CSV table of C-alpha atoms in Angstrom, one decimal:
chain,number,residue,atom,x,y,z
A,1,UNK,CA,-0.1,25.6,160.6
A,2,UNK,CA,0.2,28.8,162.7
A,3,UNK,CA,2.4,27.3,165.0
A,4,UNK,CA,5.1,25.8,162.8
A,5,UNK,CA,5.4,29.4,160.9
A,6,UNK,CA,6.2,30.4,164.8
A,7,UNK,CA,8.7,28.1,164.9
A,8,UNK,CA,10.0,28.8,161.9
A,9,UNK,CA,10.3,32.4,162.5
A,10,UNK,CA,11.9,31.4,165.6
A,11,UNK,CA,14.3,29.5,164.1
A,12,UNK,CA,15.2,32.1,161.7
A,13,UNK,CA,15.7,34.8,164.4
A,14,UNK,CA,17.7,32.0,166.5
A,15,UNK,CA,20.5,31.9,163.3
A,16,UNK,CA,22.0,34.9,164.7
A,17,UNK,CA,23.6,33.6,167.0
A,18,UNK,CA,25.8,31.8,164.6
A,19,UNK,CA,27.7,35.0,163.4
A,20,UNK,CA,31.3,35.6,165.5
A,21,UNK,CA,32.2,39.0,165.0
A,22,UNK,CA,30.1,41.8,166.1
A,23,UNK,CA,29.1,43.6,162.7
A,24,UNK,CA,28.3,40.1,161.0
A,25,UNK,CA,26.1,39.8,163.9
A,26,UNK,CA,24.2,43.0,164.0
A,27,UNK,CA,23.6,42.1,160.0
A,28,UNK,CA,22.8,38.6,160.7
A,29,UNK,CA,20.3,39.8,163.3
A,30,UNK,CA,18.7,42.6,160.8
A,31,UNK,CA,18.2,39.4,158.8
A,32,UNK,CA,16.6,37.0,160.8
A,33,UNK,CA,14.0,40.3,161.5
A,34,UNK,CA,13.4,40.1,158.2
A,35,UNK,CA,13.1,36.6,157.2
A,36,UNK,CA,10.7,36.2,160.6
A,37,UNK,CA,8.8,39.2,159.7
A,38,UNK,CA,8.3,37.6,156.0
A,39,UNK,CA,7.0,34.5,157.2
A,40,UNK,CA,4.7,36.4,159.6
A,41,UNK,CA,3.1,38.4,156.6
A,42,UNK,CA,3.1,35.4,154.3
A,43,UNK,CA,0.8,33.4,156.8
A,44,UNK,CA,-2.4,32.4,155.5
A,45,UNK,CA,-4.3,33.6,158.9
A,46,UNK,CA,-3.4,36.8,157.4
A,47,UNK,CA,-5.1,36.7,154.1
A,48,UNK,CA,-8.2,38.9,154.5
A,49,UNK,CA,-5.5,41.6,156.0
A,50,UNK,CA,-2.9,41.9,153.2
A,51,UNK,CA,-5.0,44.0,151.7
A,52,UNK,CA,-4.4,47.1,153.6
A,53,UNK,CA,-0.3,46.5,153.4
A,54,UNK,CA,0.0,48.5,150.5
A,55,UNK,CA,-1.2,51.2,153.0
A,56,UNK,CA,0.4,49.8,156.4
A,57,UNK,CA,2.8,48.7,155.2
A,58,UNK,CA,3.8,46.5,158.3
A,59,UNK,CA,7.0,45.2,157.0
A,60,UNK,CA,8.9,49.0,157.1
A,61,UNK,CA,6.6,49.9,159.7
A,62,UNK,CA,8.1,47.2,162.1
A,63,UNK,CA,11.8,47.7,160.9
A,64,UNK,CA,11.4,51.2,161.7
A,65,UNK,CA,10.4,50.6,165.0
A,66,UNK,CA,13.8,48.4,165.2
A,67,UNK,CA,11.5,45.5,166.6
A,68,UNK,CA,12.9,42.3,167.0
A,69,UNK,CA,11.5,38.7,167.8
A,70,UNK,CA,12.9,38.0,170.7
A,71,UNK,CA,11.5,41.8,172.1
A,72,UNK,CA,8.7,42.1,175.0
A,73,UNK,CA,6.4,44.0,172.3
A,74,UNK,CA,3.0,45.9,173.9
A,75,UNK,CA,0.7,46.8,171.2
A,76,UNK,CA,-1.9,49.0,172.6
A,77,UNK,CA,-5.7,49.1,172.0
A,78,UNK,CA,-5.3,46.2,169.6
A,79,UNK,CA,-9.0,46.9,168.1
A,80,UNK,CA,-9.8,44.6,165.6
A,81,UNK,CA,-6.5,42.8,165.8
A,82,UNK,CA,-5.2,43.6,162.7
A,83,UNK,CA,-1.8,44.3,164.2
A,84,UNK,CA,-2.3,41.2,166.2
A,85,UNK,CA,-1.7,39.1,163.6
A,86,UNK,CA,1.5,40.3,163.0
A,87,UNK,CA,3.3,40.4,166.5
A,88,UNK,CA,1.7,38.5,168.2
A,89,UNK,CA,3.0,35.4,165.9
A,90,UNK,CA,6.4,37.8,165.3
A,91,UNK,CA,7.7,37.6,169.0
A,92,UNK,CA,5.4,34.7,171.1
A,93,UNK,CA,8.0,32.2,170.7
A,94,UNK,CA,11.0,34.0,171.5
A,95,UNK,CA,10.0,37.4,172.9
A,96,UNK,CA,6.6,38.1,174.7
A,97,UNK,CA,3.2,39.8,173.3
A,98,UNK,CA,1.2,42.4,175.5
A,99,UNK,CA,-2.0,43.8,175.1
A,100,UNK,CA,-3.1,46.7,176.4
A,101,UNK,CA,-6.4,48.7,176.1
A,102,UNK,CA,-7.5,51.9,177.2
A,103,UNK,CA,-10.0,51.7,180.1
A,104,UNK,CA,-13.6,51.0,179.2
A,105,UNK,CA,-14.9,54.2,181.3
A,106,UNK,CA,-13.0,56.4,178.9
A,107,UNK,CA,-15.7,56.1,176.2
A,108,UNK,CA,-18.6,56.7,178.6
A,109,UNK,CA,-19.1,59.9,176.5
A,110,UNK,CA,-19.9,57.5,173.9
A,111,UNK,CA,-22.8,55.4,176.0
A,112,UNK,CA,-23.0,52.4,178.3
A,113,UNK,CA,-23.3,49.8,175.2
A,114,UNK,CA,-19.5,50.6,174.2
A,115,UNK,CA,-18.3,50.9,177.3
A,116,UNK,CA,-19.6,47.4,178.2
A,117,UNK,CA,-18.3,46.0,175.0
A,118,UNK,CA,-15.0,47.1,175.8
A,119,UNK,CA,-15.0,45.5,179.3
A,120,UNK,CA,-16.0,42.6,177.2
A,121,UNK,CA,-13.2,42.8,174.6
A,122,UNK,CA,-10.2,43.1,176.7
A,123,UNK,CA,-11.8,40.6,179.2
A,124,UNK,CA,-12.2,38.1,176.3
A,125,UNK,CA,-9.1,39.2,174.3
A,126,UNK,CA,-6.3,36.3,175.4
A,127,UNK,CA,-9.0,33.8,174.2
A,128,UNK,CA,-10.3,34.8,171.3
A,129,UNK,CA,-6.4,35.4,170.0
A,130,UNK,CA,-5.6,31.9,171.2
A,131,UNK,CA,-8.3,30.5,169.3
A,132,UNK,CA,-7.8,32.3,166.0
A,133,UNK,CA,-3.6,32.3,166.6
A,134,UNK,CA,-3.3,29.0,168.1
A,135,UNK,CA,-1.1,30.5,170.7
A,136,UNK,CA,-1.9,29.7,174.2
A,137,UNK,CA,-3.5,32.6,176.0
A,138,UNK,CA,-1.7,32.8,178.5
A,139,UNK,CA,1.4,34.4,176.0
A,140,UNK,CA,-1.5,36.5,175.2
A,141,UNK,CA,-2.1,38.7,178.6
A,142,UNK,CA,-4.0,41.5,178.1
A,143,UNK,CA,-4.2,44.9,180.6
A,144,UNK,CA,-6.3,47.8,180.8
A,145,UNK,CA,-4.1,50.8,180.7
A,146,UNK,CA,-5.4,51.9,184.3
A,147,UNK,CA,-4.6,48.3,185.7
A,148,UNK,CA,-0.7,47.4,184.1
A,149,UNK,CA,0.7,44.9,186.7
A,150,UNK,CA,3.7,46.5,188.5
A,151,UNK,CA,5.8,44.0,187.9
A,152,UNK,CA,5.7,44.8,184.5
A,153,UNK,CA,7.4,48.4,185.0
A,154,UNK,CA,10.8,48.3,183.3
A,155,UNK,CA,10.4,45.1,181.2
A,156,UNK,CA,9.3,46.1,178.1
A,157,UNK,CA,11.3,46.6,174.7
A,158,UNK,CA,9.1,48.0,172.8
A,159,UNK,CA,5.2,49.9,173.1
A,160,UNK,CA,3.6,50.8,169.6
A,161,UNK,CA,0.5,52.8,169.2
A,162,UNK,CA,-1.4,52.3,165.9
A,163,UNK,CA,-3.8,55.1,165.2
A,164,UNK,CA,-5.1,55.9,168.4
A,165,UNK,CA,-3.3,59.4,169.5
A,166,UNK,CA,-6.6,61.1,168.2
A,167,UNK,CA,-8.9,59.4,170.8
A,168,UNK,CA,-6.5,59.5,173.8
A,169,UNK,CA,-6.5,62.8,173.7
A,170,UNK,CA,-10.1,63.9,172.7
A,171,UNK,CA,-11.2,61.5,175.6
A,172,UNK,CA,-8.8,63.7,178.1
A,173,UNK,CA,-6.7,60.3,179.2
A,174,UNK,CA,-3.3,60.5,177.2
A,175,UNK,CA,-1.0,61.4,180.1
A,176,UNK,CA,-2.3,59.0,182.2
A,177,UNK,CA,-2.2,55.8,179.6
A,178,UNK,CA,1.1,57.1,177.9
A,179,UNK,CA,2.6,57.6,182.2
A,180,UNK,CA,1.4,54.3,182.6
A,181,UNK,CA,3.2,52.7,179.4
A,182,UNK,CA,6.5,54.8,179.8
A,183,UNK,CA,6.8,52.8,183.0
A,184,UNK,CA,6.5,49.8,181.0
A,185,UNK,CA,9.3,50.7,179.3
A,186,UNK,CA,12.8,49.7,180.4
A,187,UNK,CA,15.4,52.5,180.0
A,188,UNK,CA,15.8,52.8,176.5
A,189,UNK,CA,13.4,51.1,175.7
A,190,UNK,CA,11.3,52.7,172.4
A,191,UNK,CA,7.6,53.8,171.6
A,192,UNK,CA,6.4,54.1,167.8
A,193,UNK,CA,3.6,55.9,166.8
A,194,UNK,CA,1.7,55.4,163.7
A,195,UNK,CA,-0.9,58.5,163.3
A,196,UNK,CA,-3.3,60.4,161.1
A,197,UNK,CA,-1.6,63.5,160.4
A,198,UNK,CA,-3.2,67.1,159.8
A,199,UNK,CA,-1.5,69.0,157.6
A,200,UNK,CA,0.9,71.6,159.3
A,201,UNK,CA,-1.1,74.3,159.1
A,202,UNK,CA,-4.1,73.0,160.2
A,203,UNK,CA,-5.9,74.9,162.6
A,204,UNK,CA,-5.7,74.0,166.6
A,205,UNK,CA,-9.7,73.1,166.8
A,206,UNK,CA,-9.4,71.0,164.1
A,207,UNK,CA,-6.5,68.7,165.0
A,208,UNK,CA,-7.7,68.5,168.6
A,209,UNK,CA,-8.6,64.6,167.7
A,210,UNK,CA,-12.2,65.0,167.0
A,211,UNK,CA,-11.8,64.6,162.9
A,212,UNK,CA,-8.9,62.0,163.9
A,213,UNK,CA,-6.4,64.1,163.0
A,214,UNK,CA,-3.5,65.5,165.1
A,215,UNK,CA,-0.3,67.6,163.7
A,216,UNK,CA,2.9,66.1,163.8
A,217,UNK,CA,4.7,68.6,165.2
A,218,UNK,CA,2.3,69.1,168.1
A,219,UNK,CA,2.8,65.2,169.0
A,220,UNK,CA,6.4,65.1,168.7
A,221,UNK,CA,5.9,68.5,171.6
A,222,UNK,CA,3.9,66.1,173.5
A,223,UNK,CA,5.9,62.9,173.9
A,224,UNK,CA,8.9,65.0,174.9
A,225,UNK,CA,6.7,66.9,177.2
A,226,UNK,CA,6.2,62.9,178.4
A,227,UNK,CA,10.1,62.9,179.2
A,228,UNK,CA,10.8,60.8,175.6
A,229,UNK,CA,13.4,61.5,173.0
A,230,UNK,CA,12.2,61.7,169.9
A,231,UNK,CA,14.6,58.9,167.6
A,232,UNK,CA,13.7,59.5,163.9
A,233,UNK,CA,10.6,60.0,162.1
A,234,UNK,CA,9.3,58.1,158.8
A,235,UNK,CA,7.3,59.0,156.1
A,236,UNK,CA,6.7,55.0,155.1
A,237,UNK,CA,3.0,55.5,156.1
A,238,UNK,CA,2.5,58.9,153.7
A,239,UNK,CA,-0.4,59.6,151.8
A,240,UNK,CA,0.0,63.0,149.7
A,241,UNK,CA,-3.5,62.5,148.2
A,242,UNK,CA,-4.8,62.9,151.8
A,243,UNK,CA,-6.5,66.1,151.8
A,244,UNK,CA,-7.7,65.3,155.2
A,245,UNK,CA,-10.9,67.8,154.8
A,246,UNK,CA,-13.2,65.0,154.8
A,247,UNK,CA,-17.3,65.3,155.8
A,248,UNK,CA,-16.5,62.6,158.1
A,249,UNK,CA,-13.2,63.4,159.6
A,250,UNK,CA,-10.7,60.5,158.7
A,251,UNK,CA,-13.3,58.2,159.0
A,252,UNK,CA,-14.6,58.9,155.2
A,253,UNK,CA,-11.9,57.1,154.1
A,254,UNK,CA,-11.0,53.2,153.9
A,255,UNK,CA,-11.5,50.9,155.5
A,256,UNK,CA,-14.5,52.8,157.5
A,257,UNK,CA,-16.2,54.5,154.6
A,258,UNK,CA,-18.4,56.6,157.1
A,259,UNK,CA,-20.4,58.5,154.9
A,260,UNK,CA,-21.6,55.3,153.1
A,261,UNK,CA,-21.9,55.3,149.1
A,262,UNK,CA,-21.4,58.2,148.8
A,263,UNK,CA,-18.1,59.8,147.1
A,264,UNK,CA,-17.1,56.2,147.9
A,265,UNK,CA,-14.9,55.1,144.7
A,266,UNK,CA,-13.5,59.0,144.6
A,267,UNK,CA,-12.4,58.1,148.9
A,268,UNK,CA,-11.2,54.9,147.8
A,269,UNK,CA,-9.0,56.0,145.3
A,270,UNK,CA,-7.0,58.3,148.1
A,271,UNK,CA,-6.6,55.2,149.6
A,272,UNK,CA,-6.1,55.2,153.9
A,273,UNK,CA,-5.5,58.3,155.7
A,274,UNK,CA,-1.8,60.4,155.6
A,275,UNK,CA,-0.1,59.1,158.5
A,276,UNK,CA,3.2,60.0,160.2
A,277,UNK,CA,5.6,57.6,162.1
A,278,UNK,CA,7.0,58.9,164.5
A,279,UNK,CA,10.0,56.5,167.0
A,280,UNK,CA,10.5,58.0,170.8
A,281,UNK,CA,13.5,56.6,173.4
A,282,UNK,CA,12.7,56.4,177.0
A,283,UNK,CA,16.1,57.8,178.3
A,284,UNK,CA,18.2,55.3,180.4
């Protein structure tokens, strides 16, 4: 079943071909994104996820990162896989997926037990995807941040980060992973960034990363301090009823629920955190 709504999505990105003059083809492409990208979402491997795309809203998230199926797409720290189930099936057949974690020793801080399970998850990652995808593993390579192949340097359309900003830089490793995933990049090739957001006026200690929170302003500083030019920004990921002053840093709210029961309904009626989304430009 997984395969054929591949193929289908293939098909549908493949149409564009079709169209002779250049502004029928630059619509025709934007619709064959979107008719791949539907068929993606609609997949019933997906349906314990749709939940959260009233908050993720994948669809706009994706279009605003101008990804397309035929793209080499990294998606790093893939986590749960969550996002996984959306590109992976999005640009397999014409494009390629890539994985990539952060290393495992990053969250020694955190103890031996997690650092070994991540070992473990990026070393078992093609194969539990394939399994749970039906796409071979081997279209499903996976890389520590620390270990990208060199022959990957240049190659890359597209590198998105999903909520992880916040630990790269409380763990003190954000230049090195986001060095190592600008050289991924081909010249003008594009990085989106989906993060928690602090309000503006948040105070330094706060938005350092430990509450999961950073200010936007303050990342946009840093990715051009990385040699990227910032795109656009989006506020498709917005949550106004964030008042990100939560016991639990960003973690009080769904899906984690960190504090438990308690204030749970009043958390889950805010909904996922405020996020901003933010599209960078390697320059050519």
């Amino acid at each position: 079943m997984m395969r054929s709504l591949i193929l289908a999505a293939a098909s549908a990105f493949a149409l564009s071909a079709c169209a002779p003059e250049a502004g029928e083809s630059a619509a025709s492409e934007t619709a064959a994104q979107g008719s791949a990208l539907e068929t993606v979402l609609a997949a019933d491997l997906r349906a314990d996820d749709k939940a959260r795309d009233a908050f993720r809203n994948p669809a706009e998230t994706l279009a605003f990162f101008q990804v397309q199926p035929d793209h080499t797409v990294i998606e790093y720290a893939p986590g749960g896989g969550w996002y996984t189930r959306v590109l992976a099936p999005l640009v397999s057949a014409e494009g390629s997926y890539i994985a990539v974690g952060f290393p495992p020793e990053a969250g020694a801080s955190i103890g031996e037990e997690f650092v070994a399970r991540v070992r473990e998850g990026g070393e078992t990652f093609a194969a539990r995807q394939s399994e749970a995808l039906g796409i071979p593993a081997e279209q499903l390579p996976f890389h520590f941040g620390n270990a990208i192949p060199e022959e990957l340097n240049g190659t890359v359309d597209r590198v998105l980060i999903f909520r992880m900003m916040h630990n790269l830089k409380r763990w003190g490793i954000d230049d090195s992973e986001i060095t190592a995933l600008k050289a991924a990049l081909k010249p003008g090739g594009m990085l989106g960034v989906v993060q928690h957001r602090a309000k503006a006026d948040a105070t330094d200690e706060f938005a350092d990363g430990n509450a999961g929170y950073l200010k936007q302003a303050d990342l946009i500083a840093y990715f051009e301090g990385q040699g990227f030019e910032l795109v656009d920004t989006s506020e498709v990921n917005a949550n106004p009823n964030d008042t990100t002053d939560h016991p639990n840093g960003v973690w009080s709210l769904p899906p984690s629920f960190a504090g438990g029961d308690e204030g749970r309904k009043e958390l889950a009626a805010i909904g996922e955190s405020d996020r901003m989304t933010l599209l960078f430009k390697k320059p050519e």
